[in-house]
């Protein structure tokens, strides 16, 4: 595994050729293999910028998730080109403007994983690990979750995911699925300034979520992408401009209900979901945090997460 | 499309031994075809029953196991919904029939094992259908097609009311009063279907739910498949294969099938079901029934053409089994389904309305 080659070992020409081949570019995402096909140049650029450290999968390995990003045909090839996402030949979304092709690949992959993780309770949350214990940050979009996640990842926390907390129904552990971190609007510049190590990919303007770009996940996180983590802390972050930093403990019942509100598949799981959520909440300390800048909250959070582990 | 892999799903479902020498390309085609055809759960059941799960590579088994988990949740949720529906329809004082997926699952039939379905199909006598709908409204189901034209389309012409959807849980129910659209010109005896139906035990709902007799169940499944749009052709045909294989052992099933279908004016879809199920899945059909089906189908002047068109819908819409010619034939089948549903003097105004008026309303 350690000696296996990575995307960065491919030249631009080789990468483009694999993306155009019938089998696609076979890449390892956590314990899964994705086969990505695309003839759109921004997709190749985005992959070479953000997936550089990801391991390649062998061509005789089973591909779990074949996805494709292609341009539309006919006149649309020239005038206002579009990007179309396909999974197994099916088209789950409407096409988007061509400039958003790479972002669409990321959203498409999120959709694929949420729809196929039947072994997990899935919560819309960023997940990181420190000293063997997991931090789940659950919040609706616009709460600053991804920015905070990028900030912690740049300070050496291990990234499990910036989007999906996958809590095993059988073992209660967090399954890592490190992928590029999605950043929106002002947070793109903010993260760029945080560290010279931050690699930001192509920027898509005027998407449904505003301006969107992605940050390359730390290489160390990818090396440990198969190591599951015991959840330990649950945080509900709420960013507000000029807000003072206030972190307070949240009771079990409220933590439970807030996680339910941020879960993708809780209702579908029935009793199993209830039990898994109960086990998760029992195993963790819950906190609600208001903050106005990363400088305030990061030290507070690191102090909480070292004192109670 | 590749001729080497385009029938993988049908062949694995027909005979699970087929997977013996699979490499990763074969597995990718098989799983992809099962995903696009909504047959992943059934495939998993088939491999499990044949004792082949151990031979399946771990990476592939993960997805089969996921499909089994999803199907188990689906079944549990169906039983919960039926308990609520039971309470809603208790006062009708009449039996309520479960149709299609819900019937297969509640009866514990092979066809229902790990089968995923989106709607719960119910059937009641036409005289009480409005009362039944009212009962569902009071338990939280709401109408989905609020537009006056759509309401009339369903209520006057179709075999079912506009679907109702539960306002919090999202469950969709189709409430039928017969099994084919009356405008199609085929008029089965709905009262007889209901009178002949057999009780089925559903937890918390004693003496309420019934299911069609085996022969009627095959007949209805065949109508749904061959009078419909055939978008999920292979999945629906696999239902037929499972039903025919399981009912074959019942006394007098084969003797009753075609005569009964003829009585209900629904022989044609049953002939097609026998023919295609045998061709695609190798269903064991008694010689006499098979010969009669072949003879009657070949006596129709459109026989060859229809056969060629329907054949296209039996390939999964997956890159490994799809081609532009197969897609084109599916388009023709889609048009055919409308043609079969109502006579031209009703169909043309309906299509015109859908094309011009309806799209304006949506835009506005």
XYZ file of C-alpha atoms in Angstrom:
673
model
C 0.000 0.000 0.000
C 2.772 2.403 0.998
C 4.590 1.884 -2.271
C 1.486 2.287 -4.446
C 1.530 5.158 -6.885
C -0.389 8.376 -6.519
C -2.081 10.759 -8.892
C 0.908 13.102 -8.647
C 3.014 10.369 -10.291
C 1.023 10.799 -13.515
C 1.949 13.427 -16.087
C -0.838 15.749 -17.262
C -1.081 13.762 -20.489
C -1.332 10.436 -18.650
C -3.974 11.852 -16.310
C -6.060 13.162 -19.219
C -5.702 9.831 -21.030
C -6.919 7.877 -18.002
C -9.864 10.242 -17.537
C -10.859 9.612 -21.150
C -10.352 5.837 -21.056
C -13.460 3.595 -20.789
C -12.471 2.420 -17.291
C -11.756 5.963 -16.147
C -9.187 7.189 -13.656
C -9.240 4.588 -10.863
C -8.656 6.325 -7.565
C -8.884 5.177 -3.959
C -11.298 7.158 -1.746
C -11.195 5.747 1.770
C -11.914 2.031 1.427
C -13.641 2.531 -1.931
C -12.488 2.741 -5.519
C -14.013 5.403 -7.755
C -13.681 5.363 -11.528
C -13.802 8.934 -12.816
C -14.328 9.613 -16.521
C -14.238 13.075 -17.981
C -13.355 14.891 -21.165
C -13.661 18.339 -19.547
C -10.381 20.149 -18.954
C -11.323 21.899 -15.646
C -12.053 18.470 -14.159
C -8.553 17.232 -15.026
C -7.072 20.462 -13.628
C -9.064 20.167 -10.406
C -8.090 16.533 -9.927
C -4.427 17.193 -10.531
C -4.482 20.106 -8.039
C -6.602 18.580 -5.267
C -6.281 14.821 -5.586
C -2.498 14.825 -6.161
C -1.777 12.739 -3.046
C -4.577 10.205 -3.539
C -3.509 6.625 -4.246
C -4.310 5.070 -7.609
C -6.162 1.768 -7.670
C -5.101 -1.143 -9.839
C -7.012 -1.798 -13.036
C -7.974 -5.311 -12.028
C -9.662 -4.002 -8.863
C -13.444 -3.753 -8.593
C -14.655 -0.181 -9.069
C -17.311 0.678 -6.484
C -18.505 3.922 -7.980
C -18.149 4.723 -11.693
C -18.891 8.415 -12.276
C -18.648 10.589 -15.353
C -18.526 14.314 -16.012
C -19.093 15.209 -19.597
C -20.005 18.240 -21.628
C -23.298 18.420 -23.465
C -23.347 17.807 -27.207
C -24.484 19.883 -30.188
C -24.562 23.675 -30.079
C -24.056 23.607 -26.280
C -20.505 22.473 -26.920
C -19.732 26.025 -28.104
C -22.396 28.294 -26.655
C -22.838 28.219 -22.872
C -21.336 24.746 -22.376
C -22.793 22.554 -19.666
C -21.464 19.861 -17.372
C -23.434 16.653 -16.914
C -22.841 14.284 -13.994
C -23.556 10.591 -14.445
C -23.381 7.669 -12.043
C -23.610 4.224 -13.684
C -24.937 6.016 -16.759
C -27.805 7.568 -14.735
C -28.179 11.326 -14.479
C -29.330 12.221 -10.950
C -29.027 16.012 -11.366
C -29.766 18.650 -13.950
C -26.703 19.883 -15.876
C -24.748 22.858 -14.505
C -22.757 25.546 -16.326
C -19.483 24.146 -17.669
C -17.286 26.268 -15.345
C -18.783 24.433 -12.352
C -17.723 21.006 -13.650
C -15.198 20.239 -10.922
C -17.504 21.417 -8.129
C -20.190 19.233 -9.666
C -17.874 16.222 -9.483
C -17.449 16.875 -5.750
C -21.202 17.280 -5.173
C -21.891 14.221 -7.281
C -19.468 12.139 -5.225
C -21.120 13.380 -2.006
C -24.449 12.207 -3.394
C -22.988 8.836 -4.350
C -21.542 8.249 -0.878
C -24.663 9.347 1.023
C -26.754 7.009 -1.116
C -24.558 3.977 -0.707
C -23.443 4.083 2.925
C -26.191 1.756 4.168
C -23.852 0.475 6.903
C -23.675 3.883 8.574
C -25.697 6.557 10.197
C -24.799 9.598 8.084
C -24.682 13.085 9.557
C -23.983 16.302 7.668
C -20.812 17.193 9.561
C -17.093 17.777 9.391
C -15.071 15.109 11.178
C -11.505 15.329 12.466
C -9.303 13.286 14.747
C -6.733 14.173 17.388
C -4.872 11.703 19.609
C -7.079 8.866 18.449
C -10.388 10.544 19.327
C -12.965 11.952 16.907
C -14.544 15.411 16.766
C -17.844 15.761 14.906
C -18.851 19.296 13.902
C -22.455 19.258 12.740
C -24.209 22.290 11.359
C -26.381 23.457 8.504
C -24.593 25.150 5.539
C -23.349 28.664 6.294
C -22.311 27.975 9.893
C -18.606 28.082 9.143
C -18.159 24.355 9.605
C -15.928 23.791 6.570
C -13.746 26.829 7.290
C -13.196 25.657 10.840
C -12.515 22.172 9.522
C -9.884 23.517 7.089
C -8.322 25.547 9.899
C -7.988 22.505 12.159
C -6.722 20.292 9.335
C -3.995 22.856 8.572
C -2.968 22.708 12.244
C -2.336 18.973 12.053
C -5.702 17.485 13.004
C -6.410 14.402 10.896
C -9.222 15.045 8.401
C -11.857 12.308 8.159
C -14.365 14.317 6.118
C -15.564 17.885 5.776
C -19.065 16.859 4.768
C -20.141 13.408 5.953
C -19.850 11.819 9.375
C -20.341 8.096 8.788
C -21.055 6.364 12.092
C -20.903 2.578 11.754
C -24.201 0.905 12.667
C -22.340 -2.197 13.810
C -19.333 -0.732 15.657
C -20.220 2.913 16.347
C -16.896 4.033 14.852
C -16.309 6.875 12.401
C -15.291 5.770 8.904
C -12.829 8.209 7.287
C -13.510 9.460 3.798
C -10.978 12.280 3.383
C -11.642 14.348 0.249
C -11.066 17.979 -0.738
C -12.570 20.488 1.712
C -15.269 22.655 0.205
C -14.883 26.409 0.820
C -17.338 29.182 0.036
C -17.095 32.917 -0.651
C -14.894 34.820 1.865
C -13.577 31.678 3.467
C -11.590 30.894 0.296
C -9.269 33.881 0.855
C -9.319 33.390 4.586
C -8.023 29.824 4.327
C -5.486 30.808 1.653
C -3.957 33.259 4.152
C -3.971 30.764 7.024
C -1.051 28.726 5.799
C 1.344 28.575 2.863
C 0.557 24.837 2.782
C -3.063 25.399 1.770
C -3.575 24.360 -1.866
C -6.791 25.745 -3.340
C -8.212 24.349 -6.592
C -10.210 25.927 -9.425
C -12.772 28.552 -8.366
C -16.386 28.263 -9.547
C -18.336 31.536 -9.486
C -22.124 32.007 -9.243
C -22.982 28.480 -8.153
C -26.111 27.711 -6.133
C -23.869 28.094 -3.057
C -22.081 31.261 -4.227
C -18.371 31.165 -5.088
C -16.965 27.729 -4.409
C -13.442 26.316 -4.284
C -11.837 23.309 -2.635
C -8.751 22.794 -0.498
C -6.422 19.826 -0.951
C -6.681 17.443 2.035
C -3.455 16.944 4.065
C -1.378 14.005 2.869
C -1.123 12.522 6.383
C -4.934 12.218 6.497
C -4.898 10.196 3.282
C -2.238 7.844 4.634
C -4.554 6.933 7.508
C -7.753 6.811 5.460
C -8.502 3.232 6.489
C -8.178 3.787 10.252
C -11.568 4.133 11.908
C -11.963 6.486 14.869
C -13.909 6.413 18.129
C -16.118 9.548 18.334
C -15.453 11.643 21.448
C -16.752 15.221 20.958
C -19.727 16.726 19.155
C -19.682 20.432 18.375
C -22.419 22.631 16.899
C -20.500 25.642 15.525
C -22.177 28.948 14.706
C -20.050 31.626 13.110
C -21.201 35.247 13.412
C -19.329 38.349 12.261
C -17.718 39.994 15.342
C -19.365 37.415 17.597
C -17.512 36.827 20.890
C -16.324 33.278 21.492
C -18.687 31.321 23.725
C -18.507 27.575 24.068
C -20.996 25.864 26.304
C -21.817 22.266 27.092
C -24.971 20.918 25.444
C -27.180 18.320 27.120
C -27.557 14.804 25.739
C -31.165 15.215 24.643
C -30.486 18.427 22.769
C -27.354 16.999 21.188
C -29.369 13.996 20.044
C -32.107 16.096 18.465
C -29.678 18.478 16.762
C -27.825 15.545 15.229
C -31.143 14.124 14.031
C -31.826 17.437 12.282
C -28.471 17.235 10.525
C -28.739 13.569 9.564
C -29.317 12.333 6.021
C -30.675 8.878 6.730
C -31.874 8.874 10.357
C -35.591 8.449 9.577
C -34.958 5.667 7.092
C -32.938 3.649 9.620
C -35.846 3.286 12.059
C -34.953 1.627 15.366
C -31.418 0.894 14.193
C -30.864 4.601 13.641
C -32.260 5.501 17.050
C -29.933 3.038 18.747
C -26.880 4.143 16.760
C -27.604 7.803 17.504
C -28.081 7.002 21.192
C -24.764 5.170 21.354
C -23.016 8.051 19.601
C -24.414 10.700 21.941
C -23.611 8.595 24.993
C -19.985 8.253 23.872
C -19.462 11.983 23.308
C -19.435 15.338 25.076
C -21.640 17.852 23.298
C -20.837 21.573 22.880
C -22.359 24.579 21.165
C -19.928 27.250 20.021
C -20.480 30.827 18.842
C -17.424 32.539 17.463
C -16.285 35.413 15.294
C -12.851 34.219 14.159
C -10.714 31.113 13.935
C -8.108 32.741 16.209
C -10.653 32.700 19.046
C -12.160 29.285 18.683
C -9.235 27.088 17.622
C -7.238 27.424 20.916
C -10.442 26.956 22.970
C -11.317 23.856 21.012
C -7.822 22.427 21.277
C -7.870 22.962 25.016
C -11.231 21.174 25.371
C -10.101 18.319 23.161
C -6.882 17.718 25.072
C -8.283 18.116 28.571
C -11.048 15.518 28.262
C -9.386 12.867 26.100
C -22.416 -1.723 -24.672
C -20.460 -4.923 -25.000
C -21.955 -8.179 -26.250
C -19.811 -9.978 -23.708
C -21.475 -8.400 -20.686
C -24.841 -7.007 -21.820
C -26.942 -9.876 -20.450
C -24.984 -10.449 -17.234
C -27.797 -9.454 -14.886
C -30.504 -11.571 -16.499
C -28.166 -14.551 -16.684
C -27.013 -14.263 -13.066
C -30.606 -13.986 -11.859
C -31.647 -16.964 -13.969
C -28.729 -19.079 -12.842
C -26.397 -17.818 -10.085
C -23.709 -20.363 -11.093
C -23.030 -17.956 -13.935
C -20.807 -15.847 -11.634
C -18.273 -18.644 -11.120
C -15.459 -17.224 -13.278
C -16.220 -13.529 -12.963
C -13.397 -10.976 -13.041
C -13.719 -7.353 -11.927
C -15.041 -6.222 -15.331
C -17.842 -8.780 -15.072
C -18.672 -7.745 -11.520
C -18.761 -4.069 -12.449
C -21.176 -4.803 -15.284
C -23.349 -6.993 -13.059
C -23.557 -4.584 -10.115
C -24.046 -1.581 -12.410
C -26.857 -3.287 -14.292
C -28.513 -4.328 -11.031
C -28.264 -0.771 -9.678
C -29.796 0.820 -12.751
C -32.548 -1.810 -12.945
C -33.484 -1.626 -9.236
C -32.600 -5.295 -8.890
C -29.608 -5.198 -6.535
C -31.579 -6.561 -3.566
C -33.060 -9.393 -5.627
C -29.627 -10.251 -7.010
C -28.263 -10.442 -3.464
C -31.136 -12.725 -2.423
C -30.526 -14.960 -5.401
C -26.793 -15.340 -4.684
C -27.524 -15.872 -1.000
C -30.103 -18.583 -1.685
C -27.717 -20.364 -4.044
C -25.017 -20.333 -1.348
C -22.697 -18.261 -3.545
C -22.041 -15.284 -1.257
C -18.703 -16.734 -0.167
C -17.487 -16.733 -3.768
C -18.284 -13.048 -4.180
C -15.242 -10.760 -3.690
C -15.461 -8.743 -0.450
C -15.656 -5.380 -2.246
C -18.685 -6.559 -4.230
C -20.288 -8.280 -1.255
C -20.298 -4.937 0.555
C -22.766 -3.548 -1.991
C -24.945 -6.653 -1.989
C -25.048 -6.511 1.785
C -25.942 -2.807 1.619
C -28.843 -3.646 -0.694
C -30.087 -6.320 1.721
C -29.922 -3.839 4.616
C -31.826 -1.225 2.662
C -34.458 -3.762 1.659
C -34.905 -4.905 5.269
C -35.532 -1.297 6.349
C -37.935 -0.924 3.476
C -39.900 -3.968 4.556
C -40.084 -2.750 8.161
C -41.294 0.637 6.998
C -43.917 -1.011 4.762
C -45.361 -2.866 7.747
C -45.463 0.361 9.767
C -47.276 2.151 6.958
C -49.734 -0.712 6.530
C -50.606 -0.506 10.225
C -51.499 3.179 9.773
C -53.328 2.523 6.505
C -55.192 -0.269 8.249
C -56.413 2.148 10.920
C -57.393 4.662 8.223
C -59.440 2.155 6.222
C -60.912 0.060 9.048
C -64.291 1.813 8.800
C -64.803 0.952 5.133
C -66.192 -2.374 6.234
C -64.734 -3.889 3.058
C -61.562 -5.688 2.230
C -58.617 -3.714 0.928
C -56.372 -5.367 -1.633
C -52.617 -4.950 -1.646
C -51.218 -4.929 -5.166
C -47.758 -5.485 -6.668
C -44.707 -4.903 -4.415
C -46.709 -4.482 -1.205
C -48.618 -7.708 -1.946
C -45.467 -9.697 -2.730
C -43.751 -8.478 0.442
C -46.754 -8.940 2.771
C -47.416 -12.438 1.398
C -43.744 -13.409 1.768
C -43.463 -14.333 -1.901
C -40.122 -14.870 -3.597
C -40.904 -11.885 -5.832
C -41.132 -9.641 -2.766
C -37.851 -10.601 -1.160
C -35.572 -7.546 -0.941
C -37.582 -5.866 -3.671
C -37.586 -2.071 -3.412
C -40.709 -0.197 -4.479
C -41.639 3.444 -4.276
C -45.426 3.436 -3.947
C -47.871 1.346 -1.964
C -50.602 0.150 -4.333
C -54.046 -0.517 -2.865
C -57.316 -1.510 -4.492
C -60.878 -1.129 -3.217
C -64.324 -1.362 -4.801
C -65.136 1.722 -6.890
C -68.203 2.390 -4.736
C -66.072 3.092 -1.661
C -62.975 4.613 -3.256
C -63.815 8.201 -2.288
C -64.503 7.145 1.267
C -61.159 5.302 1.329
C -59.389 8.394 0.041
C -61.058 10.448 2.784
C -59.807 7.994 5.392
C -56.246 8.436 4.117
C -56.613 12.247 4.103
C -57.577 12.140 7.765
C -54.414 10.171 8.590
C -52.091 12.700 6.981
C -51.953 11.731 3.317
C -52.418 14.659 0.953
C -53.212 14.825 -2.758
C -50.214 15.396 -5.048
C -51.870 16.527 -8.287
C -53.818 19.611 -7.304
C -54.364 20.836 -10.824
C -57.989 20.399 -11.934
C -57.043 18.773 -15.231
C -54.913 16.101 -13.585
C -57.615 15.410 -11.018
C -60.126 14.854 -13.797
C -57.679 12.793 -15.827
C -57.263 10.312 -12.994
C -60.803 10.338 -11.662
C -62.584 9.981 -14.985
C -60.202 7.986 -17.103
C -57.726 6.060 -15.024
C -57.854 2.886 -12.955
C -56.518 4.752 -9.931
C -56.953 8.068 -8.119
C -54.208 10.708 -8.188
C -51.413 9.485 -5.869
C -51.529 10.727 -2.278
C -48.383 11.487 -0.316
C -47.953 11.514 3.450
C -47.191 15.022 4.628
C -44.383 14.079 7.025
C -43.202 10.603 6.066
C -43.503 11.068 2.307
C -45.055 7.630 1.677
C -46.977 7.562 -1.584
C -50.163 5.542 -2.029
C -51.889 4.719 -5.314
C -55.521 3.888 -4.687
C -56.962 1.663 -7.457
C -60.492 0.525 -8.279
C -59.413 -1.796 -11.092
C -56.170 -3.059 -12.599
C -56.044 -1.436 -16.064
C -57.238 1.992 -17.270
C -60.881 1.671 -18.372
C -60.008 3.818 -21.410
C -57.678 1.064 -22.686
C -60.687 -0.932 -23.894
C -59.852 -3.925 -21.715
C -62.451 -4.308 -19.017
C -61.574 -6.898 -16.385
C -64.270 -7.787 -13.879
C -63.036 -5.795 -10.870
C -65.789 -7.043 -8.551
C -64.750 -10.605 -9.279
C -61.070 -9.838 -8.656
C -61.993 -8.435 -5.258
C -64.404 -11.253 -4.405
C -61.804 -13.916 -5.245
C -58.974 -12.223 -3.327
C -57.334 -14.092 -0.450
C -56.692 -12.860 3.074
C -53.129 -11.933 3.993
C -51.926 -11.468 7.540
C -50.460 -8.047 8.294
C -49.444 -7.277 11.899
C -51.981 -5.056 13.755
C -54.486 -5.270 10.880
C -56.621 -8.368 11.382
C -59.024 -9.287 8.560
C -58.509 -6.183 6.498
C -55.945 -6.762 3.775
C -56.241 -9.200 0.913
C -54.177 -10.095 -2.129
C -55.181 -11.249 -5.602
C -55.254 -14.995 -6.294
C -52.016 -16.335 -7.835
C -53.503 -16.326 -11.339
C -54.873 -12.779 -10.969
C -51.591 -11.612 -9.471
C -49.685 -12.817 -12.538
C -52.312 -11.216 -14.766
C -52.037 -7.858 -13.022
C -48.255 -7.902 -12.994
C -48.325 -8.680 -16.735
C -50.726 -5.772 -17.420
C -48.582 -3.406 -15.435
C -45.523 -4.508 -17.377
C -46.759 -4.767 -20.937
C -49.381 -2.003 -20.963
C -46.965 0.302 -19.137
C -43.977 2.299 -20.260
C -41.545 -0.590 -19.748
C -39.024 1.742 -18.134
C -38.193 -0.918 -15.544
C -38.798 -3.780 -17.954
C -36.274 -6.223 -16.581
C -37.311 -5.671 -12.945
C -40.990 -6.209 -13.739
C -40.207 -9.239 -15.856
C -38.204 -10.692 -12.980
C -41.350 -10.323 -10.847
C -43.118 -12.447 -13.460
C -40.355 -15.039 -13.410
C -40.524 -15.311 -9.610
C -44.331 -15.454 -9.532
C -44.574 -18.069 -12.295
C -41.801 -20.195 -10.775
C -43.329 -20.095 -7.304
C -46.963 -20.634 -8.362
C -46.065 -23.456 -10.758
C -46.370 -25.915 -7.901
C -49.917 -24.805 -6.974
C -52.750 -27.079 -8.066
C -54.383 -26.101 -11.324
C -52.370 -22.878 -11.738
C -51.247 -23.465 -15.309
C -54.615 -24.846 -16.401
C -56.390 -21.756 -15.059
C -53.959 -19.040 -16.178
C -54.814 -18.435 -19.844
C -58.583 -19.158 -19.640
C -58.917 -16.825 -16.670
C -56.906 -14.096 -18.407
C -59.190 -14.464 -21.443
C -62.286 -14.037 -19.237
C -60.888 -10.769 -17.953
C -59.940 -9.648 -21.492
C -56.285 -9.655 -20.475
C -54.873 -12.604 -22.336
C -52.419 -10.617 -24.461
C -50.170 -9.306 -21.660
C -50.120 -12.749 -20.050
C -48.994 -14.329 -23.324
C -46.194 -11.790 -23.541
C -45.231 -12.435 -19.916
C -44.928 -16.171 -20.484
C -42.984 -15.658 -23.687
C -40.467 -13.112 -22.375
C -40.005 -14.644 -18.956
C -39.095 -17.903 -20.631
C -36.758 -16.221 -23.096
C -34.945 -13.918 -20.676
C -34.894 -15.970 -17.454
C -35.524 -19.472 -18.779
C -38.663 -19.822 -16.635
C -39.922 -23.405 -16.494
C -43.214 -23.309 -18.435
C -45.220 -26.454 -19.252
C -44.925 -27.318 -22.967
C -48.638 -27.007 -23.630
C -48.818 -23.477 -22.202
C -45.667 -22.395 -23.990
C -46.845 -23.768 -27.344
C -50.200 -22.099 -26.981
C -48.556 -18.750 -26.144
C -46.203 -18.956 -29.101
C -49.042 -19.855 -31.442
C -51.322 -17.067 -30.302
C -48.605 -14.425 -30.285
C -47.375 -15.312 -33.765
C -50.905 -15.082 -35.123
C -50.930 -11.339 -34.379
C -49.793 -9.297 -37.351
C -47.774 -6.932 -35.139
C -46.185 -9.880 -33.333
C -42.660 -9.653 -34.745
C -42.421 -5.885 -34.426
C -43.737 -5.764 -30.844
C -41.391 -8.565 -29.939
C -38.422 -6.660 -31.314
C -39.418 -3.448 -29.507
C -40.096 -5.068 -26.140
C -36.828 -6.951 -26.355
C -34.991 -3.604 -26.050
C -36.608 -2.810 -22.710
C -35.221 -6.005 -21.194
C -31.650 -4.666 -21.219
C -30.609 -2.511 -18.239
C -30.076 1.182 -18.950
C -26.428 0.772 -18.038
C -23.430 1.629 -20.234
C -22.499 -2.067 -20.323
C -25.825 -3.092 -21.855
C -27.270 0.003 -23.461
C -27.022 1.165 -27.062
C -28.580 3.981 -29.056
C -30.743 1.531 -31.017
C -32.033 0.012 -27.789
C -32.725 3.526 -26.495
C -34.626 4.409 -29.664
C -36.814 1.337 -29.320
C -37.519 2.285 -25.704
C -38.763 5.657 -26.926
C -41.185 3.927 -29.273
C -42.377 1.736 -26.410
C -43.006 4.839 -24.355
C -45.238 6.213 -27.112
C -46.882 2.792 -27.445
C -47.828 2.802 -23.759
C -49.853 5.986 -24.275
C -51.453 4.605 -27.393
C -52.540 1.502 -25.447
C -53.874 3.526 -22.545
C -56.612 5.417 -24.379
C -58.226 5.791 -27.815
C -56.958 8.526 -30.158
C -59.908 10.854 -29.647
C -58.935 11.078 -25.981
C -55.187 10.723 -26.348
C -54.608 13.612 -28.777
C -56.378 16.271 -26.693
C -54.620 14.879 -23.605
C -51.153 15.120 -25.155
C -51.930 18.566 -26.552
C -52.969 19.724 -23.093
C -49.839 18.261 -21.496
C -47.604 19.818 -24.152
C -49.055 23.332 -24.309
C -51.365 24.225 -21.443
C -49.740 22.270 -18.642
C -46.213 23.540 -19.300
C -47.512 27.136 -19.289
C -49.114 26.633 -15.912
C -45.911 25.202 -14.514
C -43.889 28.054 -15.886
C -46.357 30.530 -14.403
